[in-house]
mmCIF file of C-alpha atoms in Angstrom:
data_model
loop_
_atom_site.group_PDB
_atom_site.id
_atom_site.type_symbol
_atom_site.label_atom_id
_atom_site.label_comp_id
_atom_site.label_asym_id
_atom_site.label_seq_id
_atom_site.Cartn_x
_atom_site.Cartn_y
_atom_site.Cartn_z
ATOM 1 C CA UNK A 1101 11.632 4.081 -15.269
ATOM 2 C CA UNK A 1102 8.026 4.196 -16.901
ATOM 3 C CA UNK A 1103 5.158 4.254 -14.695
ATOM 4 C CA UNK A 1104 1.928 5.938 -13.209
ATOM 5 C CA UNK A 1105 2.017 6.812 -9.605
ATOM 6 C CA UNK A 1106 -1.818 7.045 -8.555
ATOM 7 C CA UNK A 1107 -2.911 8.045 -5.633
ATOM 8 C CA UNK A 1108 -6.521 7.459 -4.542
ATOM 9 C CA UNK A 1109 -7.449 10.341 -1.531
ATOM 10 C CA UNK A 1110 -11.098 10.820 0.177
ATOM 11 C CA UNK A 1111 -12.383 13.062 2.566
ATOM 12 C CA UNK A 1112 -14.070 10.401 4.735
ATOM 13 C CA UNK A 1113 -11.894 9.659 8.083
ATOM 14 C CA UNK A 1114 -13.814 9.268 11.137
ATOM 15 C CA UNK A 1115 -10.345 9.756 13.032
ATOM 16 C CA UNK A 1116 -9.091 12.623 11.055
ATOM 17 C CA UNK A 1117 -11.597 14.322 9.661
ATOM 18 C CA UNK A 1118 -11.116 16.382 6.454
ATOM 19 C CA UNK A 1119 -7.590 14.471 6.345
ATOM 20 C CA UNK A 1120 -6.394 15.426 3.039
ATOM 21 C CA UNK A 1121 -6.786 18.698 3.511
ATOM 22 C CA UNK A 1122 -4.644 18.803 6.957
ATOM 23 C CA UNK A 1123 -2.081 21.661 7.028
ATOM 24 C CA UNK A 1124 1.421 20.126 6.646
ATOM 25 C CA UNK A 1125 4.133 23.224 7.156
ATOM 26 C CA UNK A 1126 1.761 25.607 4.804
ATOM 27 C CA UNK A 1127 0.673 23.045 2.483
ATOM 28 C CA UNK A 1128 -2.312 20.401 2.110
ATOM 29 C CA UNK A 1129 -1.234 16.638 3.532
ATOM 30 C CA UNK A 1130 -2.584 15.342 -0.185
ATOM 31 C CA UNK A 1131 0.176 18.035 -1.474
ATOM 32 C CA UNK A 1132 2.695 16.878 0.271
ATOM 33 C CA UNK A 1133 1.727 13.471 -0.856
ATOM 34 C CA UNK A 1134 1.893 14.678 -4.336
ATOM 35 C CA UNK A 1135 5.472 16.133 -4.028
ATOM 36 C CA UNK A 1136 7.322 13.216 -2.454
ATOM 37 C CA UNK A 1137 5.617 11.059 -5.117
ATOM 38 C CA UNK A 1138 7.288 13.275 -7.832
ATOM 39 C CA UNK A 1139 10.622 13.075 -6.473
ATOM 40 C CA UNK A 1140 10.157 9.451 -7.645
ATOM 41 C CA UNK A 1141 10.743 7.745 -11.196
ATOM 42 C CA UNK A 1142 7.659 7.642 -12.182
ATOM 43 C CA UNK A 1143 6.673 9.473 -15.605
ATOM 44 C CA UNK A 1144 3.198 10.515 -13.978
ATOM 45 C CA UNK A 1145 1.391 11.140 -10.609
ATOM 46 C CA UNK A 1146 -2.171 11.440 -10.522
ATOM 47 C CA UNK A 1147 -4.354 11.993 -7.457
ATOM 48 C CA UNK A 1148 -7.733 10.357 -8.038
ATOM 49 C CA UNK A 1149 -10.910 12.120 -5.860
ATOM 50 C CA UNK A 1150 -14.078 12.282 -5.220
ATOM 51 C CA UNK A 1151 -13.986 15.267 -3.641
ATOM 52 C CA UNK A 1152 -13.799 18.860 -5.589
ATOM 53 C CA UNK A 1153 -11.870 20.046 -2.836
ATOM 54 C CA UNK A 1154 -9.120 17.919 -3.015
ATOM 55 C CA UNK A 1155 -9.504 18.220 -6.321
ATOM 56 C CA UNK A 1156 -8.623 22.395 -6.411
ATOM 57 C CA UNK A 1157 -6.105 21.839 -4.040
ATOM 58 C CA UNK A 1158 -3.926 19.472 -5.992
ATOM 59 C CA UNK A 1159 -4.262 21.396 -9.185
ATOM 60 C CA UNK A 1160 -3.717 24.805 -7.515
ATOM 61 C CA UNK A 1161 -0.274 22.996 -6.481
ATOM 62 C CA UNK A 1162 0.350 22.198 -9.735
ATOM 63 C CA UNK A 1163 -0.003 18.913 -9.995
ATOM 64 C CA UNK A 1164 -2.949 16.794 -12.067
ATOM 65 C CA UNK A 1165 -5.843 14.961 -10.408
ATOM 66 C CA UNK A 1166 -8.791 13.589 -11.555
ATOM 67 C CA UNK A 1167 -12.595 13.148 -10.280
ATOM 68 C CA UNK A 1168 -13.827 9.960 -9.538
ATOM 69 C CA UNK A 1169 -17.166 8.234 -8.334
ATOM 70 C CA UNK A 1170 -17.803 8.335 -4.873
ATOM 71 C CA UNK A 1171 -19.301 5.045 -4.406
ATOM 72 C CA UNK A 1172 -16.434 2.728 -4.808
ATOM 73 C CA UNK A 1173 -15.714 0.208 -2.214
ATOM 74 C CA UNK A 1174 -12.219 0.044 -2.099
ATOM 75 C CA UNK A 1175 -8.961 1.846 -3.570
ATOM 76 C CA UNK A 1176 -8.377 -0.474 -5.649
ATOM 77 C CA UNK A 1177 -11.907 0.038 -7.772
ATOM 78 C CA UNK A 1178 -10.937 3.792 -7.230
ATOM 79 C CA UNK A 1179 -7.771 3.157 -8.863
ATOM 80 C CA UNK A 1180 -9.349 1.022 -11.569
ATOM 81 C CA UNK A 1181 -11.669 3.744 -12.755
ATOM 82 C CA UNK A 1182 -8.849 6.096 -12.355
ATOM 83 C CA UNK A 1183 -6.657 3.904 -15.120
ATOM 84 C CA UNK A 1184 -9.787 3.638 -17.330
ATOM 85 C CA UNK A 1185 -9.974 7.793 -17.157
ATOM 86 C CA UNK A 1186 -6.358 8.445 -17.422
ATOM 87 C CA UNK A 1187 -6.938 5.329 -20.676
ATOM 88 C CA UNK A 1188 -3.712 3.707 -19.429
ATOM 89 C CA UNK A 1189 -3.211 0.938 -21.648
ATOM 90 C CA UNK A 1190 -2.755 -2.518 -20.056
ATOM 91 C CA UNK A 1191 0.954 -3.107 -19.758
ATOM 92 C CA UNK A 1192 1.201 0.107 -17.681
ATOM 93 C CA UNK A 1193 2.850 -0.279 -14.172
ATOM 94 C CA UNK A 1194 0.538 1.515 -11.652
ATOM 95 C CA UNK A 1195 1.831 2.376 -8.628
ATOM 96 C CA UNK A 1196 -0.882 3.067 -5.802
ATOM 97 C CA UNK A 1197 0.160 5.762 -3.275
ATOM 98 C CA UNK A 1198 -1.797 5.983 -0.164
ATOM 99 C CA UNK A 1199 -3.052 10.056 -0.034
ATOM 100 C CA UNK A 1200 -1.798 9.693 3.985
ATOM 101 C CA UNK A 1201 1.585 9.336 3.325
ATOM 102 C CA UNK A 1202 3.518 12.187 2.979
ATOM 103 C CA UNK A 1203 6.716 10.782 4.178
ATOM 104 C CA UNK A 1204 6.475 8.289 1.275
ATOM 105 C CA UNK A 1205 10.062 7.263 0.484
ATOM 106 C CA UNK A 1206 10.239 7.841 -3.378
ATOM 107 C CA UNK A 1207 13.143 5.172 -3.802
ATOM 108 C CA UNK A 1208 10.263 2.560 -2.409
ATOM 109 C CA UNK A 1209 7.682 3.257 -5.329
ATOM 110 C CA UNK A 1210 10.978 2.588 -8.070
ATOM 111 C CA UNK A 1211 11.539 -0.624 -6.522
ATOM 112 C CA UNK A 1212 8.257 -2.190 -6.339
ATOM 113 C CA UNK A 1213 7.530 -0.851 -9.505
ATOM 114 C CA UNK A 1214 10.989 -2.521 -10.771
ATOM 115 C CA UNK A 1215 10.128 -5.786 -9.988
ATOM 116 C CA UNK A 1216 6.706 -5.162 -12.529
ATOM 117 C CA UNK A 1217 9.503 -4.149 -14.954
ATOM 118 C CA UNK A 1218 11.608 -6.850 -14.782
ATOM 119 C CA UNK A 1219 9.086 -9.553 -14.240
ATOM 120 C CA UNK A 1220 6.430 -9.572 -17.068
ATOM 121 C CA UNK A 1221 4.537 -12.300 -15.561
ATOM 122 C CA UNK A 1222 3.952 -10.577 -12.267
ATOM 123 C CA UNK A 1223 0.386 -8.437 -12.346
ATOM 124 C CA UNK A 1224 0.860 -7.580 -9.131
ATOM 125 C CA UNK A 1225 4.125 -6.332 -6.624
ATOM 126 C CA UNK A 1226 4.026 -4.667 -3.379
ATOM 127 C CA UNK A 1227 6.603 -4.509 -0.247
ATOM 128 C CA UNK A 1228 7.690 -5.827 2.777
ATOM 129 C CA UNK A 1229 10.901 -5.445 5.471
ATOM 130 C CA UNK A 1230 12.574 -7.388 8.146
ATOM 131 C CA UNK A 1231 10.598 -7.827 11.363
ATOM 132 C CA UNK A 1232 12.933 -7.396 14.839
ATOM 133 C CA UNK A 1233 10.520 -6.477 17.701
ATOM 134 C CA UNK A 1234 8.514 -9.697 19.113
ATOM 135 C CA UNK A 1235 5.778 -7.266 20.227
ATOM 136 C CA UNK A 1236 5.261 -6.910 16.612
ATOM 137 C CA UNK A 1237 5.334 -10.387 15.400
ATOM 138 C CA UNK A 1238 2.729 -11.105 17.479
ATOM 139 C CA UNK A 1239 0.442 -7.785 17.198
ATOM 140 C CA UNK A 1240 -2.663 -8.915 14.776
ATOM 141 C CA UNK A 1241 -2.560 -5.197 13.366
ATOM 142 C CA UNK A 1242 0.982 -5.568 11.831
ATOM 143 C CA UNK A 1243 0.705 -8.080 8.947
ATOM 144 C CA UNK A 1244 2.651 -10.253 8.232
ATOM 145 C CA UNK A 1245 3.756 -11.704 4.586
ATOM 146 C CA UNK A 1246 5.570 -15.200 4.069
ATOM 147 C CA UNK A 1247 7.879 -15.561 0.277
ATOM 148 C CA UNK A 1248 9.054 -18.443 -2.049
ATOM 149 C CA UNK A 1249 12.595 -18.396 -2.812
ATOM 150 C CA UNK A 1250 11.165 -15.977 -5.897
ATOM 151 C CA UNK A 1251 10.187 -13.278 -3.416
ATOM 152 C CA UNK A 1252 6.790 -13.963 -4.388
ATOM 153 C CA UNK A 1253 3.996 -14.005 -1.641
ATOM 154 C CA UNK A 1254 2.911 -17.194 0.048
ATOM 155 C CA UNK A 1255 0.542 -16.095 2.274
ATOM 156 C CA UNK A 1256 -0.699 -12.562 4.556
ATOM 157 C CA UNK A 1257 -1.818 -12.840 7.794
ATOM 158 C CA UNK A 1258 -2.224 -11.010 10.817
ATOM 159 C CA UNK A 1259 -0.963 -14.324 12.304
ATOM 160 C CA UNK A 1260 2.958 -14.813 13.530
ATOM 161 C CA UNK A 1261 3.923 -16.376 10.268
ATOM 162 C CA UNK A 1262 6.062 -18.417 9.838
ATOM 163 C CA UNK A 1263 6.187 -20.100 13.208
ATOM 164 C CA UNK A 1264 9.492 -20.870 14.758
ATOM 165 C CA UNK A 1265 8.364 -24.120 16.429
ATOM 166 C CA UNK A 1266 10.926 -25.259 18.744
ATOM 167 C CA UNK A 1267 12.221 -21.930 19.817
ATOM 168 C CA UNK A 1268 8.934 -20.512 20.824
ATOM 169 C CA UNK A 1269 7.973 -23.362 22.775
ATOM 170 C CA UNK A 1270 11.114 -22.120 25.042
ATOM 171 C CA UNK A 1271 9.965 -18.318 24.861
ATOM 172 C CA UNK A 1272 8.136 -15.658 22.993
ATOM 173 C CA UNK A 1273 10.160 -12.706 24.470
ATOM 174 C CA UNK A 1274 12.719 -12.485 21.941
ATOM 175 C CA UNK A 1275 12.933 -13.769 18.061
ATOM 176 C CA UNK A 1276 15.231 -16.456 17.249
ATOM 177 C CA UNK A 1277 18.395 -15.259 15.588
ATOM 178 C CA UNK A 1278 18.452 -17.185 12.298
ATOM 179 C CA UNK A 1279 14.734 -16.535 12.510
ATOM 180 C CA UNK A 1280 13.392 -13.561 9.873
ATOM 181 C CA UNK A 1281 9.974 -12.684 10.151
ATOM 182 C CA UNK A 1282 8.671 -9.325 7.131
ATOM 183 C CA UNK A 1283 6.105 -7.329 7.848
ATOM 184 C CA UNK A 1284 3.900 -6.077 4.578
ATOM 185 C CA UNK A 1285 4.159 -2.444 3.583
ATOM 186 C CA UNK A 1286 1.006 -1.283 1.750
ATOM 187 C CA UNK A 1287 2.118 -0.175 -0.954
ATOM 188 C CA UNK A 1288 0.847 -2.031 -4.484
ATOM 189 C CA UNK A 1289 1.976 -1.877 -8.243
ATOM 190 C CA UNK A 1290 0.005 -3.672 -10.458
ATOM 191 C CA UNK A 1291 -0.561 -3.303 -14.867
ATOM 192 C CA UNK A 1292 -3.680 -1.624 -15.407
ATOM 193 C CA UNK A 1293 -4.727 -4.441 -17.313
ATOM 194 C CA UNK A 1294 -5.229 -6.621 -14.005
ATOM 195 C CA UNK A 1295 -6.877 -3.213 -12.339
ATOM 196 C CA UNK A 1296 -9.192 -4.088 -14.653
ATOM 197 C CA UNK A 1297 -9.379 -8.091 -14.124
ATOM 198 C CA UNK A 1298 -9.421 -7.463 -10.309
ATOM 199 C CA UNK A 1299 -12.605 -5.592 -10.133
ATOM 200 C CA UNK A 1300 -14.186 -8.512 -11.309
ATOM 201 C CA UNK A 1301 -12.740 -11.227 -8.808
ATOM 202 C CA UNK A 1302 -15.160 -12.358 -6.279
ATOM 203 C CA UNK A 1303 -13.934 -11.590 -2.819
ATOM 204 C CA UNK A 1304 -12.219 -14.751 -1.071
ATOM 205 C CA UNK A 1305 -13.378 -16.327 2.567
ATOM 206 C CA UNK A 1306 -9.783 -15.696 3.630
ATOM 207 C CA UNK A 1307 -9.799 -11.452 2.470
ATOM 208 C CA UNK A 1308 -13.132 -11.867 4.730
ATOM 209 C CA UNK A 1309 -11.334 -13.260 7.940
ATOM 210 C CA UNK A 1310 -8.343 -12.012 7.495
ATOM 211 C CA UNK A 1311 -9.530 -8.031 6.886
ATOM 212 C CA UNK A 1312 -6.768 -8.517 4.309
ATOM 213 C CA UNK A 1313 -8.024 -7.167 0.446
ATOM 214 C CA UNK A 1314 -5.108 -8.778 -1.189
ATOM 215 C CA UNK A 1315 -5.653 -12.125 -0.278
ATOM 216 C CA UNK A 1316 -8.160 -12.313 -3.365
ATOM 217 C CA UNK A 1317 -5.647 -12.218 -5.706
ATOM 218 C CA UNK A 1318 -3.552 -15.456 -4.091
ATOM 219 C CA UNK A 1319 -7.240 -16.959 -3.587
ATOM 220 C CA UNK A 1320 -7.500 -16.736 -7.119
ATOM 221 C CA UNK A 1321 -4.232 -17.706 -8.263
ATOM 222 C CA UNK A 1322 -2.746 -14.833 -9.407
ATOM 223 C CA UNK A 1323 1.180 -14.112 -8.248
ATOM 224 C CA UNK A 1324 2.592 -10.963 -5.953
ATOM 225 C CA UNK A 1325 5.726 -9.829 -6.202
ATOM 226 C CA UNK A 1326 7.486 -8.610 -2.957
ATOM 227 C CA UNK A 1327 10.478 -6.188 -2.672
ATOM 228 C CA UNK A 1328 12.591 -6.628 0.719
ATOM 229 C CA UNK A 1329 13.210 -3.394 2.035
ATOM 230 C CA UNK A 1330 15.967 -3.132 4.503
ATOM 231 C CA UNK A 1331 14.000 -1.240 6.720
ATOM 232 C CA UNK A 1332 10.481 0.178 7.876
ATOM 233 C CA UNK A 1333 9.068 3.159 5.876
ATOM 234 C CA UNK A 1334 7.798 6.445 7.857
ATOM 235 C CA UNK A 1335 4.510 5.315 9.042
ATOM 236 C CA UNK A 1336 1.776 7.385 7.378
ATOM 237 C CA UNK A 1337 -1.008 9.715 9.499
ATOM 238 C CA UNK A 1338 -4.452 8.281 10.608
ATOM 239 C CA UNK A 1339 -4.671 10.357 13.648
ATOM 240 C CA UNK A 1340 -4.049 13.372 15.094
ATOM 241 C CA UNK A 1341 -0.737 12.487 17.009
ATOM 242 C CA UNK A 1342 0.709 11.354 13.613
ATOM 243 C CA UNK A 1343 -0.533 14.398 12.273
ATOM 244 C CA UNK A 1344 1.718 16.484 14.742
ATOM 245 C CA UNK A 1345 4.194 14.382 14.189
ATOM 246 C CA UNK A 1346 4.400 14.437 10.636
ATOM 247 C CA UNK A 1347 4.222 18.775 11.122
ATOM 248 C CA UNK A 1348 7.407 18.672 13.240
ATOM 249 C CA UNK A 1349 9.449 16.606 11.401
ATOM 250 C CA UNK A 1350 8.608 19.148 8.271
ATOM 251 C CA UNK A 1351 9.087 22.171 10.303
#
């Protein structure tokens, strides 16, 4: 399959400081990042910086990065800039890759970028997968996504969505069992030609409540694709307990 795995990476975590750059089993986190990403289908995979360091350490791995500003507001002008750089024309499928993610499952990136591939009219696709726990149907930091019968996004929300009326007015200690809730994974594909439209959109009053970026592009109209995962991906590291996680399942 024919696309561009990005992957946007910064120095600047107040929880993990110099993340990047942590040592995973010999190897820089960003690295790792960079390896599971080209176990995947895509043609290339690009980490975009604004950080030399990160920068040396990718290439010294062998694999290509570029520089970027450092004043972007979000990963998705980062990637934008990035696609402009890299002059990706605008029917390329991007695929963004989070630079904290080094248990990425490369199989995940194919199929959101598949449904780009098979759906011209889609600019945008990400991911989602069952929800079974309660506790995290109703925990505002797992977000939740709601489809058509086209597996195309309705609606995010940090809310329980959809709402199961009848059989949580009897309880909210277990989910019904024709009920299936799916939580959002962040990962995005998009055509680099709506990279380029969606640094123009104005942000939307619902992004703004919600803490949820991709809300602007329902706000304004645009369709996202969703691929159903059967199951969660490995979480990625934002603190130092992932972190040691992450270093024993490698070692």
């Amino acid at each position: 399959m024919s696309y561009v795995a990005l992957i946007p990476a910064r120095m600047r975590s107040t929880r993990l400081p110099d993340k990047p750059l942590a040592d995973i089993a010999g190897k820089p986190m960003i690295v790792r990042v960079a390896e599971r990403v080209a176990q995947a289908g895509a043609s290339r995979a690009v980490v975009a910086t604004d950080d030399i360091r990160i920068l040396e350490a990718v290439k010294a791995a062998g694999h290509e990065a570029i520089m970027t500003r450092a004043d972007h507001p979000s990963g998705t002008d980062r990637l934008a800039e990035a696609a402009d750089i890299l002059q990706l024309p605008d029917d390329t499928i991007v695929i963004n890759v989070q630079g904290d993610e080094p248990l990425i499952e490369p199989a995940l990136l194919d199929d959101v970028a598949a449904l780009l591939r098979d759906d011209q009219s889609l600019p945008m696709a990400t991911a989602c997968h069952p929800l079974t726990d309660p506790q995290d149907f109703f925990n505002p930091n797992v977000v939740k996504v709601v489809l058509d019968k086209n597996q195309r996004a309705l609606y995010f929300s940090r809310a329980p969505i959809s709402w199961a009326r009848d059989a949580f007015a009897q309880s909210r200690n277990a989910l019904p069992d024709d009920f299936l809730p799916l939580r959002h994974i962040g990962l995005y594909g998009y055509r680099a030609g709506f990279l380029r439209i969606y640094n123009q959109l104005a942000p939307s009053p619902l992004e703004h409540w919600e803490s949820l970026e991709q809300l602007r592009v329902l706000w304004h109209g645009y369709a996202i694709g969703v691929h159903v995962a059967p199951h969660a991906p490995a979480p990625g590291v934002d603190t130092l307990e992932d972190l040691e996680r992450v270093r024993a399942l490698y070692a």
